Short mmCIF file of C-alpha atoms in Angstrom, two decimals:
data_model
loop_
_atom_site.label_atom_id
_atom_site.label_comp_id
_atom_site.label_asym_id
_atom_site.label_seq_id
_atom_site.Cartn_x
_atom_site.Cartn_y
_atom_site.Cartn_z
CA MET A 103 -0.10 -0.38 0.20
CA GLU A 104 1.27 3.84 -0.74
CA ASP A 105 1.85 5.86 1.41
CA THR A 106 0.20 9.76 0.90
CA ILE A 107 1.49 12.52 2.55
CA ILE A 108 -1.68 15.50 2.79
CA LEU A 109 -1.10 18.25 1.41
CA TYR A 110 -3.92 21.58 2.79
CA PRO A 111 -3.07 24.82 0.98
CA SER A 112 -5.00 28.13 1.58
CA PRO A 113 -6.20 28.78 -2.43
CA GLY A 114 -4.30 31.73 -3.59
CA MET A 115 -1.43 31.75 -5.60
CA GLY A 116 1.30 33.04 -3.20
CA HIS A 117 -0.02 30.08 -1.04
CA LEU A 118 -0.61 27.81 -3.26
CA VAL A 119 2.75 27.12 -5.68
CA PRO A 120 4.94 26.83 -2.69
CA MET A 121 2.78 24.31 -1.26
CA VAL A 122 2.39 22.45 -4.54
CA GLU A 123 6.52 22.87 -5.39
CA LEU A 124 7.09 21.03 -1.65
CA GLY A 125 5.02 17.99 -2.52
CA LYS A 126 7.44 17.71 -5.86
CA LEU A 127 10.33 17.75 -3.34
CA ILE A 128 9.15 15.49 -1.40
CA LEU A 129 8.88 13.11 -4.07
CA THR A 130 12.33 13.54 -5.23
CA HIS A 131 13.17 12.02 -2.13
CA ASN A 132 10.32 9.30 -1.77
CA PRO A 133 8.87 8.90 -5.08
CA SER A 134 6.97 6.04 -3.98
CA PHE A 135 4.80 8.48 -1.64
CA SER A 136 1.70 9.76 -3.04
CA ILE A 137 1.06 13.50 -2.63
CA VAL A 138 -2.59 14.64 -2.36
CA ILE A 139 -3.56 17.97 -2.71
CA LEU A 140 -6.94 19.23 -1.39
CA ILE A 141 -8.02 22.24 -3.06
CA THR A 142 -11.05 24.57 -2.07
CA THR A 143 -12.88 27.08 -4.24
CA ALA A 144 -12.38 31.18 -2.71
CA PRO A 145 -14.48 33.52 -2.88
CA PHE A 146 -11.84 36.19 -3.53
CA TYR A 147 -9.38 36.68 -6.60
CA THR A 148 -6.51 34.25 -6.06
CA GLY A 149 -4.52 34.48 -9.98
CA SER A 150 -4.19 32.20 -12.67
CA THR A 151 -4.26 28.83 -10.48
CA SER A 152 -6.24 26.69 -12.33
CA SER A 153 -3.48 26.95 -15.43
CA TYR A 154 -1.04 25.96 -13.16
CA ILE A 155 -2.58 23.17 -11.08
CA SER A 156 -3.54 21.35 -15.09
CA ARG A 157 0.39 22.04 -15.61
CA VAL A 158 1.42 20.26 -12.56
CA SER A 159 -1.04 17.53 -13.24
CA THR A 160 0.14 16.44 -16.73
CA THR A 161 4.03 16.64 -15.99
CA THR A 162 3.37 14.94 -11.90
CA PRO A 163 1.11 12.06 -12.25
CA SER A 164 1.83 10.97 -8.69
CA ILE A 165 0.78 14.40 -7.42
CA LEU A 166 -3.41 13.96 -7.02
CA PHE A 167 -5.25 17.47 -6.94
CA HIS A 168 -8.18 16.40 -4.75
CA HIS A 169 -11.35 19.18 -4.75
CA LEU A 170 -13.33 19.23 -1.37
CA PRO A 171 -17.43 19.96 -2.87
CA SER A 172 -17.71 23.99 -3.00
CA ILE A 173 -19.46 25.33 -0.08
CA SER A 174 -21.11 28.43 0.07
CA PRO A 175 -19.26 32.33 0.84
CA PRO A 176 -19.07 33.57 4.66
CA SER A 177 -21.66 35.77 4.95
CA THR A 178 -20.68 37.34 7.81
CA THR A 179 -16.72 38.74 6.63
CA SER A 180 -16.69 41.64 4.35
CA SER A 181 -15.28 40.14 1.04
CA ASP A 182 -12.77 42.86 0.80
CA ASN A 183 -10.77 41.58 4.44
CA ILE A 184 -8.91 38.89 2.26
CA ALA A 185 -7.19 37.77 5.52
CA ALA A 186 -9.92 36.96 7.80
CA LEU A 187 -11.80 35.33 4.16
CA ALA A 188 -8.89 32.76 4.11
CA PHE A 189 -9.42 31.69 7.60
CA GLU A 190 -13.05 31.53 7.56
CA LEU A 191 -12.87 29.41 4.17
CA PRO A 192 -11.46 25.89 6.01
CA ARG A 193 -13.51 26.63 8.74
CA LEU A 194 -17.01 25.73 6.59
CA TYR A 195 -15.42 23.16 4.75
CA ASN A 196 -14.24 20.80 7.81
CA SER A 197 -17.39 19.20 6.76
CA ASN A 198 -16.34 18.35 3.47
CA LEU A 199 -12.57 17.64 4.32
CA ASP A 200 -13.69 15.22 7.25
CA HIS A 201 -15.42 13.25 4.70
CA ALA A 202 -13.28 12.85 2.26
CA LEU A 203 -10.59 12.29 4.64
CA GLN A 204 -12.77 9.27 6.14
CA THR A 205 -13.57 8.18 2.25
CA MET A 206 -10.00 7.93 1.92
CA ILE A 207 -8.44 6.13 5.25
CA SER A 208 -11.72 3.39 4.67
CA GLN A 209 -10.20 2.74 0.97
CA LYS A 210 -6.51 2.95 0.77
CA SER A 211 -5.39 3.65 5.07
CA ARG A 212 -4.15 6.17 7.02
CA PRO A 213 -2.03 9.28 5.78
CA LYS A 214 1.17 8.94 6.43
CA ALA A 215 1.13 12.55 7.43
CA SER A 216 -1.23 16.34 6.53
CA ILE A 217 0.72 19.55 6.18
CA ILE A 218 -1.82 22.64 6.55
CA ASP A 219 -1.35 25.91 5.40
CA MET A 220 -1.23 28.36 8.25
CA PHE A 221 -4.45 29.71 7.17
CA CYS A 222 -6.12 26.25 6.89
CA ASN A 223 -5.55 26.67 10.81
CA SER A 224 -9.42 25.67 11.65
CA SER A 225 -8.40 22.24 9.88
CA PHE A 226 -6.36 21.18 12.50
CA GLU A 227 -8.45 19.33 15.30
CA VAL A 228 -10.40 17.18 12.15
CA PHE A 229 -6.65 16.11 11.12
CA THR A 230 -5.68 15.30 14.69
CA SER A 231 -9.35 13.94 15.17
CA LEU A 232 -8.74 11.24 12.68
CA ASP A 233 -5.01 10.63 14.23
CA ILE A 234 -2.66 11.61 11.14
CA PRO A 235 0.22 13.45 12.10
CA THR A 236 -0.09 17.20 11.79
CA TYR A 237 2.65 19.86 10.24
CA TYR A 238 2.05 23.39 9.34
CA PHE A 239 3.65 24.82 6.35
CA CYS A 240 5.15 28.95 7.20
CA ALA A 241 4.81 30.20 3.32
CA SER A 242 6.70 33.24 4.60
CA SER A 243 9.33 34.09 6.55
CA ALA A 244 11.29 32.95 10.03
CA SER A 245 10.92 36.26 10.93
CA SER A 246 6.90 36.26 10.27
CA LEU A 247 7.11 33.34 12.13
CA SER A 248 8.48 34.37 15.05
CA ALA A 249 5.62 36.93 15.47
CA LEU A 250 3.20 34.76 14.58
CA LEU A 251 4.18 32.28 17.54
CA SER A 252 5.02 35.34 20.34
CA LEU A 253 1.27 36.31 20.29
CA PRO A 254 0.40 34.28 23.49
CA LYS A 255 3.41 35.59 24.76
CA THR A 256 2.76 39.81 23.31
CA HIS A 257 -1.02 39.97 23.17
CA GLN A 258 -1.11 42.35 26.12
CA ILE A 259 2.21 44.22 25.07
CA LEU A 260 0.25 44.79 21.38
CA MET A 261 -3.11 46.03 23.62
CA GLU A 262 -1.38 48.69 24.96
CA LYS A 263 1.39 50.09 22.33
CA ILE A 264 -1.02 49.47 18.96
CA LYS A 265 -2.33 52.42 19.02
CA ASP A 266 1.74 54.48 19.39
CA PRO A 267 2.48 55.10 15.88
CA ASP A 268 6.06 55.96 17.73
CA THR A 269 6.94 52.69 19.43
CA SER A 270 7.95 49.65 18.01
CA ILE A 271 7.23 45.57 19.09
CA GLU A 272 10.10 43.17 20.10
CA PHE A 273 9.49 40.12 18.68
CA PRO A 274 12.86 36.94 19.32
CA GLY A 275 15.39 36.71 16.53
CA VAL A 276 13.29 40.03 15.06
CA PRO A 277 14.33 43.35 14.31
CA PRO A 278 12.46 46.00 16.12
CA ILE A 279 9.33 46.04 14.33
CA PRO A 280 7.74 49.76 14.42
CA THR A 281 3.87 49.36 15.33
CA PRO A 282 2.64 50.63 11.30
CA ASP A 283 4.94 47.73 9.97
CA LEU A 284 3.40 45.23 12.06
CA PRO A 285 1.28 42.94 9.79
CA GLY A 286 -2.62 43.97 9.05
CA PRO A 287 -4.79 41.84 11.60
CA PHE A 288 -2.29 42.24 14.75
CA LEU A 289 -3.66 45.99 14.49
CA ASP A 290 -6.61 44.98 14.88
CA PRO A 291 -6.88 41.81 17.95
CA GLU A 292 -11.18 41.97 17.68
CA GLY A 293 -10.83 40.74 14.17
CA ILE A 294 -11.64 37.33 12.66
CA ALA A 295 -7.63 37.54 11.86
CA TYR A 296 -5.96 38.12 14.46
CA LYS A 297 -8.07 35.65 16.95
CA SER A 298 -7.39 32.88 13.92
CA LEU A 299 -3.65 34.02 13.93
CA PHE A 300 -3.61 33.66 17.98
CA SER A 301 -5.26 30.45 17.57
CA ALA A 302 -2.99 28.92 15.08
CA ALA A 303 0.20 29.91 17.58
CA ILE A 304 -1.42 27.28 20.01
CA ASN A 305 -1.95 24.54 17.37
CA MET A 306 1.62 25.18 16.44
CA ALA A 307 2.60 24.20 19.42
CA LYS A 308 0.60 21.41 19.89
CA SER A 309 1.96 20.23 15.58
CA ALA A 310 4.28 17.27 14.65
CA GLY A 311 6.36 20.22 13.84
CA ILE A 312 6.51 23.45 11.41
CA LEU A 313 8.12 23.43 8.10
CA THR A 314 9.34 27.27 6.95
CA ASN A 315 9.91 28.08 3.36
CA THR A 316 13.30 30.24 4.34
CA CYS A 317 16.78 28.69 4.85
CA HIS A 318 19.15 28.84 8.22
CA ALA A 319 21.52 31.30 6.11
CA PHE A 320 18.82 34.07 5.10
CA GLU A 321 17.59 34.08 8.98
CA PRO A 322 19.47 32.49 11.70
CA ARG A 323 18.71 34.78 14.28
CA ALA A 324 14.86 34.20 13.85
CA ILE A 325 15.37 30.88 13.33
CA LYS A 326 16.89 30.08 16.26
CA ALA A 327 14.74 31.52 18.89
CA ILE A 328 12.00 29.77 17.06
CA SER A 329 14.38 26.76 17.46
CA ASP A 330 15.31 27.48 21.23
CA GLY A 331 11.33 28.23 22.47
CA LEU A 332 12.06 32.13 22.93
CA CYS A 333 8.49 32.85 21.50
CA ASN A 334 5.84 31.46 23.77
CA PRO A 335 7.73 29.65 26.72
CA ASN A 336 4.90 28.56 27.97
CA LEU A 337 4.30 26.31 25.20
CA PRO A 338 6.12 23.28 23.77
CA THR A 339 8.32 23.72 21.07
CA PRO A 340 7.42 21.18 17.84
CA SER A 341 10.42 20.67 15.48
CA VAL A 342 11.53 23.17 13.08
CA TYR A 343 12.19 22.57 9.29
CA CYS A 344 14.02 24.97 7.02
CA ILE A 345 13.03 23.61 3.38
CA GLY A 346 13.54 26.56 1.32
CA PRO A 347 14.11 28.35 -0.46
CA ILE A 348 11.46 26.79 -2.78
CA VAL A 349 11.18 28.44 -5.93
CA ALA A 350 8.63 27.56 -8.98
CA ASN A 351 9.81 27.81 -11.88
CA SER A 352 7.15 29.68 -13.86
CA GLY A 353 7.45 26.66 -16.64
CA GLU A 354 5.45 29.40 -19.47
CA ASP A 355 6.02 31.87 -21.25
CA HIS A 356 9.15 31.03 -21.82
CA GLU A 357 8.86 32.83 -25.48
CA HIS A 358 7.49 35.97 -23.38
CA GLU A 359 7.66 39.68 -25.13
CA CYS A 360 9.90 41.07 -22.42
CA LEU A 361 12.39 38.42 -22.20
CA ARG A 362 13.54 38.81 -25.93
CA TRP A 363 13.59 42.25 -25.11
CA LEU A 364 15.87 41.63 -21.88
CA ASP A 365 17.59 39.74 -24.76
CA SER A 366 18.57 43.17 -25.95
CA GLN A 367 20.05 45.04 -22.94
CA PRO A 368 23.24 44.84 -20.97
CA SER A 369 24.39 42.90 -18.45
CA ARG A 370 22.49 43.80 -14.93
CA SER A 371 21.40 47.67 -16.28
CA VAL A 372 17.82 46.48 -16.22
CA VAL A 373 15.50 47.21 -12.92
CA PHE A 374 12.37 45.51 -13.07
CA LEU A 375 9.10 46.38 -11.13
CA CYS A 376 7.01 44.07 -9.86
CA PHE A 377 4.28 43.92 -7.37
CA GLY A 378 2.44 40.24 -6.79
CA SER A 379 -0.29 38.96 -8.04
CA LEU A 380 -2.78 41.13 -6.10
CA GLY A 381 -0.35 44.36 -6.32
CA LEU A 382 -3.00 47.68 -7.14
CA PHE A 383 -1.89 51.30 -7.46
CA LYS A 384 -4.51 53.89 -7.28
CA ALA A 385 -4.15 56.12 -10.79
CA GLU A 386 -2.35 58.93 -9.19
CA GLN A 387 0.44 56.83 -8.13
CA LEU A 388 1.07 54.62 -11.33
CA MET A 389 1.71 58.79 -12.78
CA GLU A 390 4.35 59.30 -10.46
CA MET A 391 5.69 56.22 -11.15
CA ALA A 392 6.24 57.16 -14.21
CA ILE A 393 7.79 60.36 -14.09
CA GLY A 394 10.10 58.44 -11.86
CA LEU A 395 11.67 55.89 -14.10
CA GLU A 396 11.71 58.89 -17.28
CA LYS A 397 13.57 61.35 -15.16
CA GLY A 398 16.06 58.79 -13.64
CA GLY A 399 17.02 57.18 -17.16
CA HIS A 400 17.53 53.71 -16.09
CA ARG A 401 16.45 50.79 -17.95
CA PHE A 402 13.09 49.59 -16.97
CA LEU A 403 10.55 46.53 -17.43
CA TRP A 404 7.54 47.54 -16.00
CA VAL A 405 4.49 45.31 -15.53
CA VAL A 406 1.34 47.63 -15.01
CA ARG A 407 -1.80 46.69 -14.17
CA SER A 408 -5.35 48.57 -14.04
CA PRO A 409 -5.76 51.04 -11.03
CA PRO A 410 -8.64 49.43 -8.05
CA ALA A 411 -12.31 50.34 -9.00
CA ASP A 412 -13.46 51.68 -5.95
CA GLY A 413 -11.68 49.28 -4.15
CA GLU A 414 -12.02 45.63 -6.00
CA THR A 415 -9.38 43.88 -7.53
CA LYS A 416 -11.70 42.96 -10.30
CA SER A 417 -9.02 45.58 -11.84
CA ILE A 418 -6.77 42.60 -11.64
CA LEU A 419 -8.01 40.92 -14.61
CA ALA A 420 -8.60 44.10 -16.75
CA GLU A 421 -6.85 45.18 -19.31
CA PRO A 422 -5.04 48.36 -18.86
CA ASP A 423 -5.50 51.18 -21.26
CA LEU A 424 -1.39 52.82 -21.23
CA ASP A 425 -2.43 55.70 -23.06
CA VAL A 426 -4.91 56.82 -20.03
CA LEU A 427 -2.77 55.77 -16.90
CA LEU A 428 0.77 56.58 -18.11
CA PRO A 429 1.94 59.86 -18.83
CA ASN A 430 1.42 61.71 -22.79
CA GLY A 431 4.05 60.19 -24.50
CA PHE A 432 5.90 58.20 -21.96
CA LEU A 433 6.09 55.31 -24.34
CA ASP A 434 7.24 56.89 -27.20
CA ARG A 435 10.21 58.99 -24.84
CA THR A 436 11.29 55.63 -22.87
CA ARG A 437 11.16 53.17 -26.30
CA GLY A 438 13.97 51.26 -26.19
CA ARG A 439 15.42 51.87 -22.75
CA GLY A 440 12.02 50.77 -20.77
CA LEU A 441 8.91 48.09 -21.38
CA VAL A 442 5.85 48.43 -20.33
CA VAL A 443 4.16 45.15 -19.88
CA LYS A 444 0.48 44.76 -19.05
CA LYS A 445 -0.61 42.49 -16.06
CA TRP A 446 1.62 40.21 -15.77
CA ALA A 447 5.40 38.84 -16.63
CA PRO A 448 7.29 35.12 -16.28
CA GLN A 449 9.30 36.74 -12.54
CA VAL A 450 11.16 34.03 -11.79
CA ALA A 451 12.33 34.17 -15.83
CA VAL A 452 12.81 37.92 -15.62
CA LEU A 453 14.29 37.78 -12.19
CA SER A 454 17.17 34.74 -13.54
CA HIS A 455 17.79 36.65 -16.33
CA ASP A 456 21.21 38.27 -17.08
CA SER A 457 20.41 41.71 -17.53
CA VAL A 458 18.49 42.65 -14.28
CA GLY A 459 20.16 44.04 -11.74
CA GLY A 460 17.44 45.56 -9.54
CA PHE A 461 13.91 45.02 -8.20
CA VAL A 462 10.98 47.36 -6.94
CA THR A 463 9.50 44.48 -5.41
CA HIS A 464 5.89 44.61 -2.94
CA CYS A 465 7.84 42.57 -0.77
CA GLY A 466 5.68 39.27 -0.65
CA TRP A 467 7.63 36.37 0.33
CA ASN A 468 7.76 34.59 -2.81
CA SER A 469 8.77 37.28 -4.51
CA ILE A 470 11.71 37.97 -2.09
CA LEU A 471 12.64 34.28 -2.39
CA GLU A 472 13.41 34.25 -6.49
CA ALA A 473 15.28 37.81 -5.97
CA LEU A 474 17.31 36.17 -3.35
CA SER A 475 17.93 32.82 -5.38
CA ALA A 476 18.99 34.83 -8.51
CA GLY A 477 20.25 37.39 -6.65
CA VAL A 478 18.95 40.70 -7.63
CA PRO A 479 19.09 43.23 -5.12
CA MET A 480 15.85 45.44 -4.28
CA VAL A 481 13.72 48.11 -3.18
CA ALA A 482 11.80 47.58 -1.36
CA TRP A 483 8.03 48.87 -1.49
CA PRO A 484 5.18 46.98 0.86
CA LEU A 485 1.45 46.75 0.21
CA TYR A 486 -0.20 44.60 2.34
CA ALA A 487 -0.32 41.64 4.51
CA GLU A 488 3.03 40.95 6.59
CA GLN A 489 4.65 42.59 3.75
CA ARG A 490 5.80 45.69 5.76
CA LEU A 491 7.79 43.28 8.78
CA ASN A 492 9.57 41.60 6.15
CA ARG A 493 10.04 45.29 4.73
CA VAL A 494 12.26 45.55 7.71
CA LEU A 495 14.01 42.35 7.64
CA LEU A 496 15.30 42.93 3.70
CA VAL A 497 16.23 46.26 4.89
CA GLU A 498 18.01 46.69 8.38
CA GLU A 499 18.67 42.38 9.50
CA MET A 500 19.47 41.13 5.93
CA LYS A 501 20.25 43.95 4.50
CA VAL A 502 19.34 42.96 0.55
CA ALA A 503 16.96 46.08 0.04
CA LEU A 504 16.96 49.87 0.22
CA ALA A 505 13.30 51.26 1.68
CA LEU A 506 11.44 53.92 0.17
CA GLU A 507 10.19 56.76 1.54
CA GLU A 508 6.12 57.11 1.78
CA SER A 509 3.89 59.56 2.52
CA GLU A 510 1.48 58.77 5.88
CA SER A 511 -1.16 57.48 2.58
CA GLY A 512 1.74 55.37 1.50
CA PHE A 513 2.28 57.45 -1.72
CA VAL A 514 5.37 57.39 -3.05
CA ARG A 515 6.99 60.35 -5.00
CA ALA A 516 8.44 60.60 -8.23
CA ASP A 517 11.82 61.42 -7.42
CA GLU A 518 11.77 59.32 -4.39
CA LEU A 519 11.71 56.16 -6.54
CA GLU A 520 14.50 57.77 -8.84
CA LYS A 521 16.69 58.09 -5.74
CA ARG A 522 16.13 55.17 -4.64
CA VAL A 523 16.31 53.00 -8.32
CA GLY A 524 19.44 55.50 -8.71
CA GLU A 525 21.29 55.02 -5.48
CA LEU A 526 20.62 50.61 -6.32
CA MET A 527 21.77 50.59 -9.56
CA ASP A 528 24.87 53.27 -9.48
CA SER A 529 26.04 54.19 -6.23
CA VAL A 530 27.96 52.91 -3.31
CA SER A 531 25.71 51.71 -0.56
CA GLY A 532 23.90 50.07 -3.84
CA LYS A 533 26.96 48.33 -4.09
CA GLY A 534 26.61 46.79 -0.98
CA VAL A 535 23.88 46.05 -1.38
CA ARG A 536 24.41 43.81 -4.63
CA GLU A 537 27.25 42.59 -3.33
CA ARG A 538 25.48 40.77 -0.08
CA LEU A 539 22.67 39.69 -2.67
CA ARG A 540 25.23 37.79 -4.38
CA GLU A 541 26.24 36.24 -1.60
CA MET A 542 22.40 35.00 -0.84
CA GLY A 543 22.20 33.65 -4.22
CA ASP A 544 25.15 31.59 -3.30
CA CYS A 545 23.46 30.42 0.06
CA ALA A 546 20.65 29.53 -1.81
CA LYS A 547 22.16 27.47 -3.73
CA SER A 548 23.99 25.69 -1.02
CA ALA A 549 20.80 25.57 0.85
CA ARG A 550 19.37 23.58 -1.93
CA GLY A 551 22.19 21.21 -3.06
CA ASP A 552 23.72 17.98 -2.27
CA GLY A 553 24.47 17.96 1.98
CA GLY A 554 22.98 21.43 2.18
CA SER A 555 20.55 22.01 5.40
CA SER A 556 17.21 22.81 3.55
CA ARG A 557 17.78 19.10 1.56
CA VAL A 558 18.80 17.54 5.02
CA ALA A 559 16.00 18.92 7.35
CA LEU A 560 13.57 17.59 4.71
CA ALA A 561 14.83 14.66 3.97
CA GLU A 562 14.81 14.03 7.92
CA LEU A 563 11.84 14.51 7.61
CA VAL A 564 11.03 12.13 4.49
CA GLU A 565 12.47 9.45 7.04
CA SER A 566 10.74 10.03 9.97
CA TRP A 567 7.58 9.32 7.71
CA LYS A 568 8.77 5.79 6.91
CA GLY A 569 9.71 4.71 9.89
CA GLY A 570 5.77 6.01 11.05
#
């Protein structure tokens, strides 16, 4: 009877893809395993997950995607509060999940283990009630994990300090985080997302272990603090497996126009601007960015999306009208040294291209890992979720990025973007960041290579399942 490992990702692209790539990694260590990935349908935009799932199903038949029967979306949660929705969704799927697992157990045998996304925390009791060893997968940084695991200990401090923008919160192994840079849910202790994170911190301490998409060389202080039990001394510390960086190759569009354009540019001369699967800017900000890029004179590749309409993210799917959104004549004046791409670009392939020398990023963890693995220095422009915390990590701790100054409303002026891009690409301080990135790229390769720390950690985990 084949041994089954169940993976339960959150449906968003930034969580689903690393979890599926984790499944592929597990199979490289033990091809006899069967990987079952549970898929839920979200009432919010998740990125182009269906085409990705279809591609993996074709290329990796050992991975089976099991779609749980759809449910009605939660009526009590606002559709613009994605974090709360992401936590509520698995709770509503629990009865369908339980039925699927019972069927699986009766037809085959009890799965060797399950690995659940942090957002799927409400499924923890379903898995454990069926005696399935359950692990958590943290798709973000170890520093974010430290903050999460510390919630029970720091709850009272948060309650006292979150209203003060001039104070910082200390988490073990992490630089002090200014309160405005805390993940959004931390700023609303009465909200569904915060309460769900708090519950996840408690359950993680009871879990069989935590897998994180990072490596020791990237975040040694945070990883040591977590492993030493400093986040919450009153709770047990599960085993922590640093198995990253897991970076998915786009697997498609290798003939994308932007890659052909990059082929004609000098080595390390192009700055790439791209803001994740959900990053959107208002029209005024797009106009300001264009002015900064034109004045700066550097070569650029810029992914532009339509501005949000009335706070909705539906505009991600809309075709942007560049003639309306960008200054009159901008495309003509920057032709040759700049290329604007609508909606999407093959980010991994772009960052891996020899012509790319800098990356203006929203600080999503997957994008950060892709840049670190490719050795591309960053300008940090966080937009949502835990990205402001990631910026502190990148700038203060890892020293692989420069920070943009923004107004209280988050607006970044043209001259600020021009200045930071110039600093990253040309200056002495930028040179230090560039050199640090080259080191990090080497560390990433070492961690994933034969005898590397991440490869050894995953091998140990898989070996423990074989004996179970």
